[in-house]
mmCIF file with all atom_site columns, C-alpha atoms and ligand atoms in Angstrom:
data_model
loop_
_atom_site.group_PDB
_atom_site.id
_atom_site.type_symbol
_atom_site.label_atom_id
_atom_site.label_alt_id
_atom_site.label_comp_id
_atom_site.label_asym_id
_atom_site.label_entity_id
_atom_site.label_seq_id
_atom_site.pdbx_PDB_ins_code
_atom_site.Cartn_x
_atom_site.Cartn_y
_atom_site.Cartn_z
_atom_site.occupancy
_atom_site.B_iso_or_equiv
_atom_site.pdbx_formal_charge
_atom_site.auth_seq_id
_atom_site.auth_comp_id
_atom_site.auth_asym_id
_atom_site.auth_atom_id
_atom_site.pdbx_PDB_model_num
ATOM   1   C CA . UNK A 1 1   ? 181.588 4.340  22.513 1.00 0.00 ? 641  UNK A CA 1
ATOM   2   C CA . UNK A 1 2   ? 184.487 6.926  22.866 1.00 0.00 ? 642  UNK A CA 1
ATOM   3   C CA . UNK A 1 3   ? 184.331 10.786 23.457 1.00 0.00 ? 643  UNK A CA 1
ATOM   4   C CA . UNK A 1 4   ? 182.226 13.802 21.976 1.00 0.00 ? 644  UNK A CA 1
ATOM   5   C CA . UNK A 1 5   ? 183.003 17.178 22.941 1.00 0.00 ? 645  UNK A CA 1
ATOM   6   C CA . UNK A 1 6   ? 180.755 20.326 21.151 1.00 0.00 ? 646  UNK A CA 1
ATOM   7   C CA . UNK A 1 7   ? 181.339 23.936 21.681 1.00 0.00 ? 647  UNK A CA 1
ATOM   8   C CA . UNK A 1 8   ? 180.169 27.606 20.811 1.00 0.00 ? 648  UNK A CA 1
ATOM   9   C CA . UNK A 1 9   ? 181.612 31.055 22.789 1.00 0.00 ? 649  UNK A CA 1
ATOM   10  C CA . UNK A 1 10  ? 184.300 33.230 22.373 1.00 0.00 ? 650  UNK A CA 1
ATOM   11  C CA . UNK A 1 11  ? 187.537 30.509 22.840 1.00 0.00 ? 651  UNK A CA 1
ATOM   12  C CA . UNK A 1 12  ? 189.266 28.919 20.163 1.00 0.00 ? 652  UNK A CA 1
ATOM   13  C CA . UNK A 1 13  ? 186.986 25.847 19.824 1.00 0.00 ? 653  UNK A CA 1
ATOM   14  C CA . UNK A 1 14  ? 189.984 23.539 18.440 1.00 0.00 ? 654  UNK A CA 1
ATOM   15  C CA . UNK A 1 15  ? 191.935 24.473 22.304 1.00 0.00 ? 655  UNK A CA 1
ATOM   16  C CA . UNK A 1 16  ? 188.339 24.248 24.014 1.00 0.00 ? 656  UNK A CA 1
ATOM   17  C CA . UNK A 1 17  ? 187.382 20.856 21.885 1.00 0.00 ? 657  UNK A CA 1
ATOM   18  C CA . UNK A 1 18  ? 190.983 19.173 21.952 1.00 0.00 ? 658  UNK A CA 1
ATOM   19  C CA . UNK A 1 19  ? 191.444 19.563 25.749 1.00 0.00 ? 659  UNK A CA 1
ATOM   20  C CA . UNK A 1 20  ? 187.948 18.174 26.324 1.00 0.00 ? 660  UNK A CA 1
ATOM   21  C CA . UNK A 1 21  ? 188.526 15.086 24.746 1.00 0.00 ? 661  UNK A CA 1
ATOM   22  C CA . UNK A 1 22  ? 192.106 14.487 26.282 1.00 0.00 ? 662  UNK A CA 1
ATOM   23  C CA . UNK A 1 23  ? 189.844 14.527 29.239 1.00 0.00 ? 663  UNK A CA 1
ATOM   24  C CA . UNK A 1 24  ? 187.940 11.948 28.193 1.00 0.00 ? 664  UNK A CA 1
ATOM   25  C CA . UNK A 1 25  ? 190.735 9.642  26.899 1.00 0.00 ? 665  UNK A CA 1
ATOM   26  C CA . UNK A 1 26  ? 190.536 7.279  30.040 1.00 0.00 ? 666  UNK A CA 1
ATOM   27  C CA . UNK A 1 27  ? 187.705 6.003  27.997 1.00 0.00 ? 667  UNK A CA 1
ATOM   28  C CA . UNK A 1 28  ? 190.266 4.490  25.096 1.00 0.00 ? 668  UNK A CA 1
ATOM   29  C CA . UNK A 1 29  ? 189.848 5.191  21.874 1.00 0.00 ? 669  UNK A CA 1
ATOM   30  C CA . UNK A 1 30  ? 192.037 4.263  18.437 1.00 0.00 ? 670  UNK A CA 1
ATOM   31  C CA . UNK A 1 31  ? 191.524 7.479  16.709 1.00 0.00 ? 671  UNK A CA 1
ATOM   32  C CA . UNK A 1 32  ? 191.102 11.443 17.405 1.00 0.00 ? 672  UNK A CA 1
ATOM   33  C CA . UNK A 1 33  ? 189.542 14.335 15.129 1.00 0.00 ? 673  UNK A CA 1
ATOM   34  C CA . UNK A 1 34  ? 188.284 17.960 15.245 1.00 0.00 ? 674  UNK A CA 1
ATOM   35  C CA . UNK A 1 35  ? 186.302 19.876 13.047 1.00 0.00 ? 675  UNK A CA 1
ATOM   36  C CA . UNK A 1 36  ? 185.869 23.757 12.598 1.00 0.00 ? 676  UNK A CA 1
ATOM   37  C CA . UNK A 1 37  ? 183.628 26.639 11.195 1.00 0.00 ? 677  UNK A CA 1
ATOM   38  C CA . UNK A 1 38  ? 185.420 29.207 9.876  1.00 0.00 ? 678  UNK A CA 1
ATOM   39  C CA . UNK A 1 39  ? 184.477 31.715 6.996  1.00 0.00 ? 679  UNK A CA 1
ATOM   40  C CA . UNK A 1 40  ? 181.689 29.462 5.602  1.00 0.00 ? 680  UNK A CA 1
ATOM   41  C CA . UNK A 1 41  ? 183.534 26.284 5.431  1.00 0.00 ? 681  UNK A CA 1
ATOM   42  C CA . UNK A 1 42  ? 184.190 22.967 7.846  1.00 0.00 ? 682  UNK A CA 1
ATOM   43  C CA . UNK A 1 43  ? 187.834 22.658 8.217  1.00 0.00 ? 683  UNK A CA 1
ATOM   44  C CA . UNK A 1 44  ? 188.978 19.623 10.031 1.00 0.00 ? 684  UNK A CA 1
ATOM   45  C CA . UNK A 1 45  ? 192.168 17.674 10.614 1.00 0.00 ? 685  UNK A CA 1
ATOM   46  C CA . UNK A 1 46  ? 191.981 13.760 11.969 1.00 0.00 ? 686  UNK A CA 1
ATOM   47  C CA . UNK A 1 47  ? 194.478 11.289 12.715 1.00 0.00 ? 687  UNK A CA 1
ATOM   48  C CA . UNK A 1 48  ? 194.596 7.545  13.636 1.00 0.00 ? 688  UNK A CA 1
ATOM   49  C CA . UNK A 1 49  ? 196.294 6.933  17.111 1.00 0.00 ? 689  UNK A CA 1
ATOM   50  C CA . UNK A 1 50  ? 196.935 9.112  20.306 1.00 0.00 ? 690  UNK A CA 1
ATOM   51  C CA . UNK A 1 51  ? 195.561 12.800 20.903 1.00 0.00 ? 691  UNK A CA 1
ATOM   52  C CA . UNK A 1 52  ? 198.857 13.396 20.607 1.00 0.00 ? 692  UNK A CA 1
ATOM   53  C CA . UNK A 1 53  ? 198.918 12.600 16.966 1.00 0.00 ? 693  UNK A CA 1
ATOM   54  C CA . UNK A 1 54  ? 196.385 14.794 16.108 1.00 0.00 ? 694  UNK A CA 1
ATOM   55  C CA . UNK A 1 55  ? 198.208 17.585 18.370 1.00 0.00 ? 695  UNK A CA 1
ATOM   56  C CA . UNK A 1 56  ? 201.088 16.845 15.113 1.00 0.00 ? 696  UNK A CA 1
ATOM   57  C CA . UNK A 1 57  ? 198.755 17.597 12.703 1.00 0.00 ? 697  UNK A CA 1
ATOM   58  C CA . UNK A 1 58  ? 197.222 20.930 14.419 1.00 0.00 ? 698  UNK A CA 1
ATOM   59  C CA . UNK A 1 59  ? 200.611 22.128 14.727 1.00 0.00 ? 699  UNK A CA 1
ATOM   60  C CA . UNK A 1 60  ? 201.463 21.516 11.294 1.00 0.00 ? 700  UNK A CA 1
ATOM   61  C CA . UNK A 1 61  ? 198.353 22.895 9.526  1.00 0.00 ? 701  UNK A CA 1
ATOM   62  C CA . UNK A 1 62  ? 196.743 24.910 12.302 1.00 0.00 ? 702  UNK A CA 1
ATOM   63  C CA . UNK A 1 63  ? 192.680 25.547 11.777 1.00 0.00 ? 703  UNK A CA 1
ATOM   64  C CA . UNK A 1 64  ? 191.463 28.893 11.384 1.00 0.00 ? 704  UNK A CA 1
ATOM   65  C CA . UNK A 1 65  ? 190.283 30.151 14.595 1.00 0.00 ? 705  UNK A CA 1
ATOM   66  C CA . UNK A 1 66  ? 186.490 29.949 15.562 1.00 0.00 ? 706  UNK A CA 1
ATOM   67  C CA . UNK A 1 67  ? 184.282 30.001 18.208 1.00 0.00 ? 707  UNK A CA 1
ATOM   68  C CA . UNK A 1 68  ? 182.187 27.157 17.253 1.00 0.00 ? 708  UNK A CA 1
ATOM   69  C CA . UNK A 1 69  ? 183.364 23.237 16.347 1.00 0.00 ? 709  UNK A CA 1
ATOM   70  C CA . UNK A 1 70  ? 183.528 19.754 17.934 1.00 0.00 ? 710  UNK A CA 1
ATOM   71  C CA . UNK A 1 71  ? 185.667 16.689 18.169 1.00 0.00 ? 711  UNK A CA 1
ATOM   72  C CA . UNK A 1 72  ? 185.665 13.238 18.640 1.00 0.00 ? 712  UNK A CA 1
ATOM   73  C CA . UNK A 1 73  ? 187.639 10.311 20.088 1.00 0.00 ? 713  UNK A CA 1
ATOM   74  C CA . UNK A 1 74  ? 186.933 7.192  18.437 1.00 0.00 ? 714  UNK A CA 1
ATOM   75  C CA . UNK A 1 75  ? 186.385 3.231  19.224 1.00 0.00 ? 715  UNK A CA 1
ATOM   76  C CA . UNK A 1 76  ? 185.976 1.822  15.915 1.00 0.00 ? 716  UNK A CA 1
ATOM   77  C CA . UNK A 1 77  ? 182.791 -0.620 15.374 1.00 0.00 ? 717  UNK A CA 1
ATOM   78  C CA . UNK A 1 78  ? 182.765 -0.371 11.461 1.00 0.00 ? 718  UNK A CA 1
ATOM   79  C CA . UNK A 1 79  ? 186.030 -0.021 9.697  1.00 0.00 ? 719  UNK A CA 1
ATOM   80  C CA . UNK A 1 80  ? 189.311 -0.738 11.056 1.00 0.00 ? 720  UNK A CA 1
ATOM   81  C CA . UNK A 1 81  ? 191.154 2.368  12.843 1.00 0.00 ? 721  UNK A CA 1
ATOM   82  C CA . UNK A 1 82  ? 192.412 4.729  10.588 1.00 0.00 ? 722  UNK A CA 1
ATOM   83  C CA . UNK A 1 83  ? 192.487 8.130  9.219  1.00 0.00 ? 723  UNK A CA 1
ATOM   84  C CA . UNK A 1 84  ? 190.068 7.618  6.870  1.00 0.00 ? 724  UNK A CA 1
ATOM   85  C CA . UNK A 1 85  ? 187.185 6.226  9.515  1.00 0.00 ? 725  UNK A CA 1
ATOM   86  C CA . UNK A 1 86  ? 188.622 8.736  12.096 1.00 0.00 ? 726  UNK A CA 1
ATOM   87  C CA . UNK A 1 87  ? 185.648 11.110 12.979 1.00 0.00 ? 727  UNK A CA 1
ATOM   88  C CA . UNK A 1 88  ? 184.684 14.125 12.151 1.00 0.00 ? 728  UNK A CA 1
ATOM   89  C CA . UNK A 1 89  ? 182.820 13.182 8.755  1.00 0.00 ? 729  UNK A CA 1
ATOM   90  C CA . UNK A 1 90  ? 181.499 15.273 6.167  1.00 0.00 ? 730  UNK A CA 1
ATOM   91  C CA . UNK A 1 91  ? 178.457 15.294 4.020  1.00 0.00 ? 731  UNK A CA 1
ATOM   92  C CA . UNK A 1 92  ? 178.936 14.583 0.056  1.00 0.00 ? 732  UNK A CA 1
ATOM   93  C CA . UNK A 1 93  ? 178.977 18.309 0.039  1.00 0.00 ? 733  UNK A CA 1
ATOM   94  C CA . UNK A 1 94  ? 181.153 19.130 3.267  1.00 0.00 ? 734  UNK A CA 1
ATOM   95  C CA . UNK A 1 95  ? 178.186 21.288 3.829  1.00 0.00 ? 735  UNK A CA 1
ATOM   96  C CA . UNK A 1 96  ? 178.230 20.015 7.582  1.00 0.00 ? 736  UNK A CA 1
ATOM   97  C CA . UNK A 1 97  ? 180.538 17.971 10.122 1.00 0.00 ? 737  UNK A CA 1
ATOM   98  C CA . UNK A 1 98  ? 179.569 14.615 12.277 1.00 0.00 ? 738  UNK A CA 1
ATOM   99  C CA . UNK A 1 99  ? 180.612 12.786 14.945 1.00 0.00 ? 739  UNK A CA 1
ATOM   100 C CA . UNK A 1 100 ? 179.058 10.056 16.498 1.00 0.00 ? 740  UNK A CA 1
ATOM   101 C CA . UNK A 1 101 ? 179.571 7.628  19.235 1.00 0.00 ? 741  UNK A CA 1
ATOM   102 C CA . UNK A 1 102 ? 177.436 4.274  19.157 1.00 0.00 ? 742  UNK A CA 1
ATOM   103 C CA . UNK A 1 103 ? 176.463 2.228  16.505 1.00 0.00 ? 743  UNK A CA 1
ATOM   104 C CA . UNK A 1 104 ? 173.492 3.127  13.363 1.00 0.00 ? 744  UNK A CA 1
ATOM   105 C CA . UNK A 1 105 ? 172.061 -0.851 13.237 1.00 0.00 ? 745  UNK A CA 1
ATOM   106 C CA . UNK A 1 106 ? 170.213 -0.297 9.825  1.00 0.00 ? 746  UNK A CA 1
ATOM   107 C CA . UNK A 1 107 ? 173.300 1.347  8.107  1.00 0.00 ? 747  UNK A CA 1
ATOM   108 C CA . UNK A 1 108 ? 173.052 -1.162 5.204  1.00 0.00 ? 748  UNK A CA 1
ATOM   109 C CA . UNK A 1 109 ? 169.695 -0.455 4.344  1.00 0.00 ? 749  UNK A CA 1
ATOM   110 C CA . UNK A 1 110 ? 170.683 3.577  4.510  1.00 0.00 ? 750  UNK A CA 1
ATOM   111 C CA . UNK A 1 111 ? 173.372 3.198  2.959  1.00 0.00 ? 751  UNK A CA 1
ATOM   112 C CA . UNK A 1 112 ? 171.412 1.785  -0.405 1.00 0.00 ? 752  UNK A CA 1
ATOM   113 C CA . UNK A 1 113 ? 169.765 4.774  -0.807 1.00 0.00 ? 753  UNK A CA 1
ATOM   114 C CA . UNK A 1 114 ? 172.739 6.608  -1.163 1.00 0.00 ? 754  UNK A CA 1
ATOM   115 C CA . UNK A 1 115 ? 173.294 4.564  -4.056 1.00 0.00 ? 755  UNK A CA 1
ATOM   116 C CA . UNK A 1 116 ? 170.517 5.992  -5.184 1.00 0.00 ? 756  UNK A CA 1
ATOM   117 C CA . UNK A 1 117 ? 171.397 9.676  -5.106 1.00 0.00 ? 757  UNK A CA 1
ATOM   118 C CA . UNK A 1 118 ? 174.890 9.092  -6.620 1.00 0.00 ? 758  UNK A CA 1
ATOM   119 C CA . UNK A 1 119 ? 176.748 9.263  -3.548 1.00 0.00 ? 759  UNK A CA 1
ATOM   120 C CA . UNK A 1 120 ? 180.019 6.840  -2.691 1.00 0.00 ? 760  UNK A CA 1
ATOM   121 C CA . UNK A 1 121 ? 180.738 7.087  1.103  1.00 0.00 ? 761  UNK A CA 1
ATOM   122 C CA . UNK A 1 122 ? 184.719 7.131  1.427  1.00 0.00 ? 762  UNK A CA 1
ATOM   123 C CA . UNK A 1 123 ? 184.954 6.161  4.590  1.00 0.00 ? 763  UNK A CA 1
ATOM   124 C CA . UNK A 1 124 ? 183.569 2.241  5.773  1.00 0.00 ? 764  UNK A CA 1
ATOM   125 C CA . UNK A 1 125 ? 181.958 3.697  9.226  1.00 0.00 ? 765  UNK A CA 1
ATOM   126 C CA . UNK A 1 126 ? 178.413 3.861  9.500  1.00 0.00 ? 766  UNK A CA 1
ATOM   127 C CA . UNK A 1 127 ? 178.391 7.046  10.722 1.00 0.00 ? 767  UNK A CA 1
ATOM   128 C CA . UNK A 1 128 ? 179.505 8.672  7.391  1.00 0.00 ? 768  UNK A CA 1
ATOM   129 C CA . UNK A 1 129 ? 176.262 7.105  6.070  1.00 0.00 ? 769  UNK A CA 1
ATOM   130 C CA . UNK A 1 130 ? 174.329 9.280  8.433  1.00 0.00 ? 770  UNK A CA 1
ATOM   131 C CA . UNK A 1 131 ? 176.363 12.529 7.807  1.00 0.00 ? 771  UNK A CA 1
ATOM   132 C CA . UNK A 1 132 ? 175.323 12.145 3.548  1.00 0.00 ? 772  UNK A CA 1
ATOM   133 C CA . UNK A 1 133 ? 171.314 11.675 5.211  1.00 0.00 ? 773  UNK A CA 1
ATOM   134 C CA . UNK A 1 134 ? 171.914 14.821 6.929  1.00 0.00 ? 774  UNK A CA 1
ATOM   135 C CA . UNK A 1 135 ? 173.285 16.508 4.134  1.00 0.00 ? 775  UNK A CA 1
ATOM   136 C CA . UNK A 1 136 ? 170.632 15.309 1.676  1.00 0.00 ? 776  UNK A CA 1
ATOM   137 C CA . UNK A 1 137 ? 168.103 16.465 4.063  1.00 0.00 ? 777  UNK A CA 1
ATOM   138 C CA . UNK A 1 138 ? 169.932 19.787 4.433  1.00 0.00 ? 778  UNK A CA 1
ATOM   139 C CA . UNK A 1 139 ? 169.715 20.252 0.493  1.00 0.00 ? 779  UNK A CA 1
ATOM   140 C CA . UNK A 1 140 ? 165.718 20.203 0.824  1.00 0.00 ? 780  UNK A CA 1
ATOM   141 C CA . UNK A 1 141 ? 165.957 23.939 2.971  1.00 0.00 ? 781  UNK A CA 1
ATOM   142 C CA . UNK A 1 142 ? 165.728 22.169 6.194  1.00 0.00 ? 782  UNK A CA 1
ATOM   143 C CA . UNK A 1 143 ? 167.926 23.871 9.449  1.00 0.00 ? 783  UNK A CA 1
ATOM   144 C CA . UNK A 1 144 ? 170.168 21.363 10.631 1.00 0.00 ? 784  UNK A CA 1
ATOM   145 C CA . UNK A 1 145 ? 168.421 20.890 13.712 1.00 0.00 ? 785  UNK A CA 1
ATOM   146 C CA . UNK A 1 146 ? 165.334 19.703 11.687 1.00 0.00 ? 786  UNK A CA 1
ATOM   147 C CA . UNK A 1 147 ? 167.126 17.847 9.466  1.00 0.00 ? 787  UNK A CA 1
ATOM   148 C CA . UNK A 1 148 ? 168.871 16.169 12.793 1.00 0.00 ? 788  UNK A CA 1
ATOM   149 C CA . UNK A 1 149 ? 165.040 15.403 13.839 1.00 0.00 ? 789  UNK A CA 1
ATOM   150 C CA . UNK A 1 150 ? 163.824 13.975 10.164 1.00 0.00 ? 790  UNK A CA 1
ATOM   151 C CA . UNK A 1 151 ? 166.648 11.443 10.181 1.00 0.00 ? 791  UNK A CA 1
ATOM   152 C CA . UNK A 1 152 ? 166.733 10.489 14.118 1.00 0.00 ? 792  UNK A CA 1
ATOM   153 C CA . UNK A 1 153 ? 163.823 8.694  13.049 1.00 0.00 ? 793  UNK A CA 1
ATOM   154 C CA . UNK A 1 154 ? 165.231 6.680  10.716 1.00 0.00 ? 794  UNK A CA 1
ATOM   155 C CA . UNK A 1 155 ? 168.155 5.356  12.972 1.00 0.00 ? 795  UNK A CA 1
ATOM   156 C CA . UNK A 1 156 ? 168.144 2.224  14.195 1.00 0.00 ? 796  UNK A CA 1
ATOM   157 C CA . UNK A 1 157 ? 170.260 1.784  17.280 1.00 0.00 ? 797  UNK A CA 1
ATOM   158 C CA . UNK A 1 158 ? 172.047 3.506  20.317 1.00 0.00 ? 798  UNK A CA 1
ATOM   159 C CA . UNK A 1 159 ? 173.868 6.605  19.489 1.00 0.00 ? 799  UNK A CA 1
ATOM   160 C CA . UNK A 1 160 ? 175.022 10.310 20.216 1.00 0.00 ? 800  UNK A CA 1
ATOM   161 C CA . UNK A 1 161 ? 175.490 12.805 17.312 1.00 0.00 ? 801  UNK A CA 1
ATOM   162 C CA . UNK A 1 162 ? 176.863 16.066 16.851 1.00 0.00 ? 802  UNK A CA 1
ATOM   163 C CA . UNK A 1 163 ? 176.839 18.104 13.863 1.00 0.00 ? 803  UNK A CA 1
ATOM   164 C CA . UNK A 1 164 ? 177.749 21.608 12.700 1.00 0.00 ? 804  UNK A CA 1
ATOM   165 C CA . UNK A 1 165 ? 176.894 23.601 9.190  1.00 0.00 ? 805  UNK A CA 1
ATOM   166 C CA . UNK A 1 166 ? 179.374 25.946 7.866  1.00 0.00 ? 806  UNK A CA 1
ATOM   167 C CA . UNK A 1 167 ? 175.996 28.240 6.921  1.00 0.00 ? 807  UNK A CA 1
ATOM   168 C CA . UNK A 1 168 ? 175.631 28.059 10.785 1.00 0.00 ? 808  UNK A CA 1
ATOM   169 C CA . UNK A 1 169 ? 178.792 29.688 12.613 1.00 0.00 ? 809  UNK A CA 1
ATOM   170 C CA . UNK A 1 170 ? 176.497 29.854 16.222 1.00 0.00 ? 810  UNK A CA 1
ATOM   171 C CA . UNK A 1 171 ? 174.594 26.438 16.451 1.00 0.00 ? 811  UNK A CA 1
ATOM   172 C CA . UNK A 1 172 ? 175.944 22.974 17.644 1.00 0.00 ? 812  UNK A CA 1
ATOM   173 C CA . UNK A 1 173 ? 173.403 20.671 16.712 1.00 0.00 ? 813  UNK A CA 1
ATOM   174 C CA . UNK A 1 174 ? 173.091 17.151 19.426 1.00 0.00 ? 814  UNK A CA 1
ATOM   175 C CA . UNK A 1 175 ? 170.777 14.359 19.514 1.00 0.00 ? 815  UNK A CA 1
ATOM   176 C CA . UNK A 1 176 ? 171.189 11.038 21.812 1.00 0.00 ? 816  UNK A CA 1
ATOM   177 C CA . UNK A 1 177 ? 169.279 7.802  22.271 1.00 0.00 ? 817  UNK A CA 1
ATOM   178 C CA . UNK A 1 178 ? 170.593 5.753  25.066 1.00 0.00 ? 818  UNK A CA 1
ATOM   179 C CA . UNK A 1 179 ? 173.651 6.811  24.953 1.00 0.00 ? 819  UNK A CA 1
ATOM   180 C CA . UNK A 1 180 ? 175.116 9.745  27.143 1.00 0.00 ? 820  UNK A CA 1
ATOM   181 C CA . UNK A 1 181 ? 174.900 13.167 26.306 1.00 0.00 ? 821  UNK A CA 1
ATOM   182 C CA . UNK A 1 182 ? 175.524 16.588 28.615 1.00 0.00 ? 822  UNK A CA 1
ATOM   183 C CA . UNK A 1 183 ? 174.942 20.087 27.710 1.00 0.00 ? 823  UNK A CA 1
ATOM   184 C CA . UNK A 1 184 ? 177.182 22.421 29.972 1.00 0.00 ? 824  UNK A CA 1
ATOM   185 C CA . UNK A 1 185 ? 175.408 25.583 29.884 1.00 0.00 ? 825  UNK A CA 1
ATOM   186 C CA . UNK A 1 186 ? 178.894 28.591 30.644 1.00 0.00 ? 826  UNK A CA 1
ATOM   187 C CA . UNK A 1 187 ? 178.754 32.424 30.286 1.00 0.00 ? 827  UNK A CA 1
ATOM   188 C CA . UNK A 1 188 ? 178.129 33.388 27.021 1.00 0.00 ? 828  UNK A CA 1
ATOM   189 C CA . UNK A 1 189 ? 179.334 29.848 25.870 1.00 0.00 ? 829  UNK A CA 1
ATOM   190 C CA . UNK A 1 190 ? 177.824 26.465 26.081 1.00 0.00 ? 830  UNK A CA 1
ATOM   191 C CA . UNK A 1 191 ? 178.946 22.851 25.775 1.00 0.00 ? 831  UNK A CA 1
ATOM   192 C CA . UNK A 1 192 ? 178.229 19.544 24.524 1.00 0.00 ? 832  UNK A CA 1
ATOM   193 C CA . UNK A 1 193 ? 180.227 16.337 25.641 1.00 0.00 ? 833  UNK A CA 1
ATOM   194 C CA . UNK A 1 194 ? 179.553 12.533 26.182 1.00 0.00 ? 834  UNK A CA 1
ATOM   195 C CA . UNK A 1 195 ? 180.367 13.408 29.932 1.00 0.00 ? 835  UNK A CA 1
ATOM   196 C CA . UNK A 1 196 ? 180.902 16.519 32.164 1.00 0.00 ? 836  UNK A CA 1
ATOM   197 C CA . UNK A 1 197 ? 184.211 15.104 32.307 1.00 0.00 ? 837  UNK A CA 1
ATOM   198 C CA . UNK A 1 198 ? 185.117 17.034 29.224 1.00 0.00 ? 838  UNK A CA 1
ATOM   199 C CA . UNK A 1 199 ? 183.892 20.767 29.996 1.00 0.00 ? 839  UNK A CA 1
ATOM   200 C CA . UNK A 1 200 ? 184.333 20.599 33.919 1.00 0.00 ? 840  UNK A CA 1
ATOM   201 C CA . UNK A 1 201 ? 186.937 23.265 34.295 1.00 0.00 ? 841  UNK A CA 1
ATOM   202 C CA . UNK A 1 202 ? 184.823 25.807 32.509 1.00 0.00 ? 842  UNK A CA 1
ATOM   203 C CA . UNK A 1 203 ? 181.418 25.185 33.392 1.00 0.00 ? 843  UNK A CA 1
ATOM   204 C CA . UNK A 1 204 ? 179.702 23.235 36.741 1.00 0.00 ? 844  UNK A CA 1
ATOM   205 C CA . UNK A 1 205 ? 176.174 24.012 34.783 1.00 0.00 ? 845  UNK A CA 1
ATOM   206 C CA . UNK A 1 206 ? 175.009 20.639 33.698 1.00 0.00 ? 846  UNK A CA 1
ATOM   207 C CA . UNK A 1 207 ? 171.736 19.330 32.094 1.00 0.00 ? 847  UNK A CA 1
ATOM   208 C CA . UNK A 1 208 ? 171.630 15.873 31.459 1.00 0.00 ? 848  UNK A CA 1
ATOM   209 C CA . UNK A 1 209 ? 169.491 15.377 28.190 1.00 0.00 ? 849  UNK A CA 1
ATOM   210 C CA . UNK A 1 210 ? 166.491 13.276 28.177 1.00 0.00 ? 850  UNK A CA 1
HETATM 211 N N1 . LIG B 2 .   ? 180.263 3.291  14.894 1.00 0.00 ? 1413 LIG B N1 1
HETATM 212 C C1 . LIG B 2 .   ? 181.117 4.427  14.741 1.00 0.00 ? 1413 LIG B C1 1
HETATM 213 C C2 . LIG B 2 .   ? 182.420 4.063  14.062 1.00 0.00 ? 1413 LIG B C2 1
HETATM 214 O O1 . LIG B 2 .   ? 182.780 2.915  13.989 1.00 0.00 ? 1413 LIG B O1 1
HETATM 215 C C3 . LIG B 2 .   ? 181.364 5.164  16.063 1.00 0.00 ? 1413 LIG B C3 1
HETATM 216 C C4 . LIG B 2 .   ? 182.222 4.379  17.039 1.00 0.00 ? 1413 LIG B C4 1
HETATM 217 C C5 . LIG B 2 .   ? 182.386 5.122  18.397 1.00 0.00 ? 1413 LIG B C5 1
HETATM 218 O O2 . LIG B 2 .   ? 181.448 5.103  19.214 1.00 0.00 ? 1413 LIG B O2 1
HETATM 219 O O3 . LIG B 2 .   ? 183.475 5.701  18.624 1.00 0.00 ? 1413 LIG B O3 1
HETATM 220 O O4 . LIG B 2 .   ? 183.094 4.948  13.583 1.00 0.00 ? 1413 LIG B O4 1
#
């Protein structure tokens, strides 16, 4: 279990989201990613290896700037470490964004109704399986915050997940079960990390989540 960092306010969210999780490298992690709403749409960039890898591919393709998106460092359970499996991922219609730290125990049985509805997961990570539930759930006219509740229940496991909807540009959407999750509540801005760690500097306003 690696780091999550969430945020919504006036900053560039890539700077606000990419600095959190260098704070929370101590952790280790194989794999870094960030993901974005900007006019209507997720964009994302994600890269195997060191923050610093990632900081390549920013600087090479920058992301639109926003004031709402989240990130993710990553310590791979399923699926070997690699661009692919990095974190953020995306519903079958990159409606919304996911990361996730912990592991989904009943992925396999999930993951067969997804068959079901015609959709292929690219990536071999469990979470991707959850992000396609989401998105299905999404589909039916549910916010993302009750589609975040519907499938909670169907998760097996220990876990922390973060989502955003590119019809959404103001909500970060966060659930946990035993595993750690922090709001950091700022000045017109709020936070979401795996630990205070990651939004310290801009907000001493914590509430540890239930
Ligand atoms: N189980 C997920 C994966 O393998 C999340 C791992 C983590 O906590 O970083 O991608």
């Amino acid at each position: 279990m690696c780091g999550i960092v969430g945020y919504v306010g006036p900053q560039a969210a890539v700077d606000v989201v990419v600095e959190g999780l260098r704070r929370l490298e101590y952790r280790g992690y194989d794999s870094a990613g960030v993901a974005i709403v900007a006019d209507s749409a997720i964009h994302l960039a994600k890269k195997a290896g060191k923050i610093s890898n990632l900081d390549k591919v920013l600087a090479e393709d920058p992301l639109p700037r926003s004031g709402l998106g989240l990130g993710h460092t990553r310590w791979a359970t399923h699926g070997g470490p690699n661009d692919v499996n990095a974190h953020p991922h995306l519903s079958a219609d990159s409606r919304m964004a996911l990361v996730h730290n912990g592991i989904i125990e009943n992925y396999l049985t999930l993951r067969a109704e997804l068959d079901v509805a015609g959709i292929t997961p690219t990536s071999e990570t469990d979470t991707e399986i959850v992000a396609h539930l989401l998105g299905l759930e999404l589909a039916t006219g549910r916010s993302l915050a009750e589609a975040m509740r519907t499938v909670c229940t169907r998760l097996h496991g220990a876990f922390t997940l973060v989502a955003v909807d590119r019809t959404d540009p103001n909500h970060v959407v966060a659930a946990r079960r035993n595993s750690p999750l922090v709001v950091g509540v700022g000045k017109g801005e709020n936070f979401v990390a795996s630990d205070v760690a990651a939004f310290i500097e801009h907000t001493r306003e914590a509430i540890e989540l239930g």
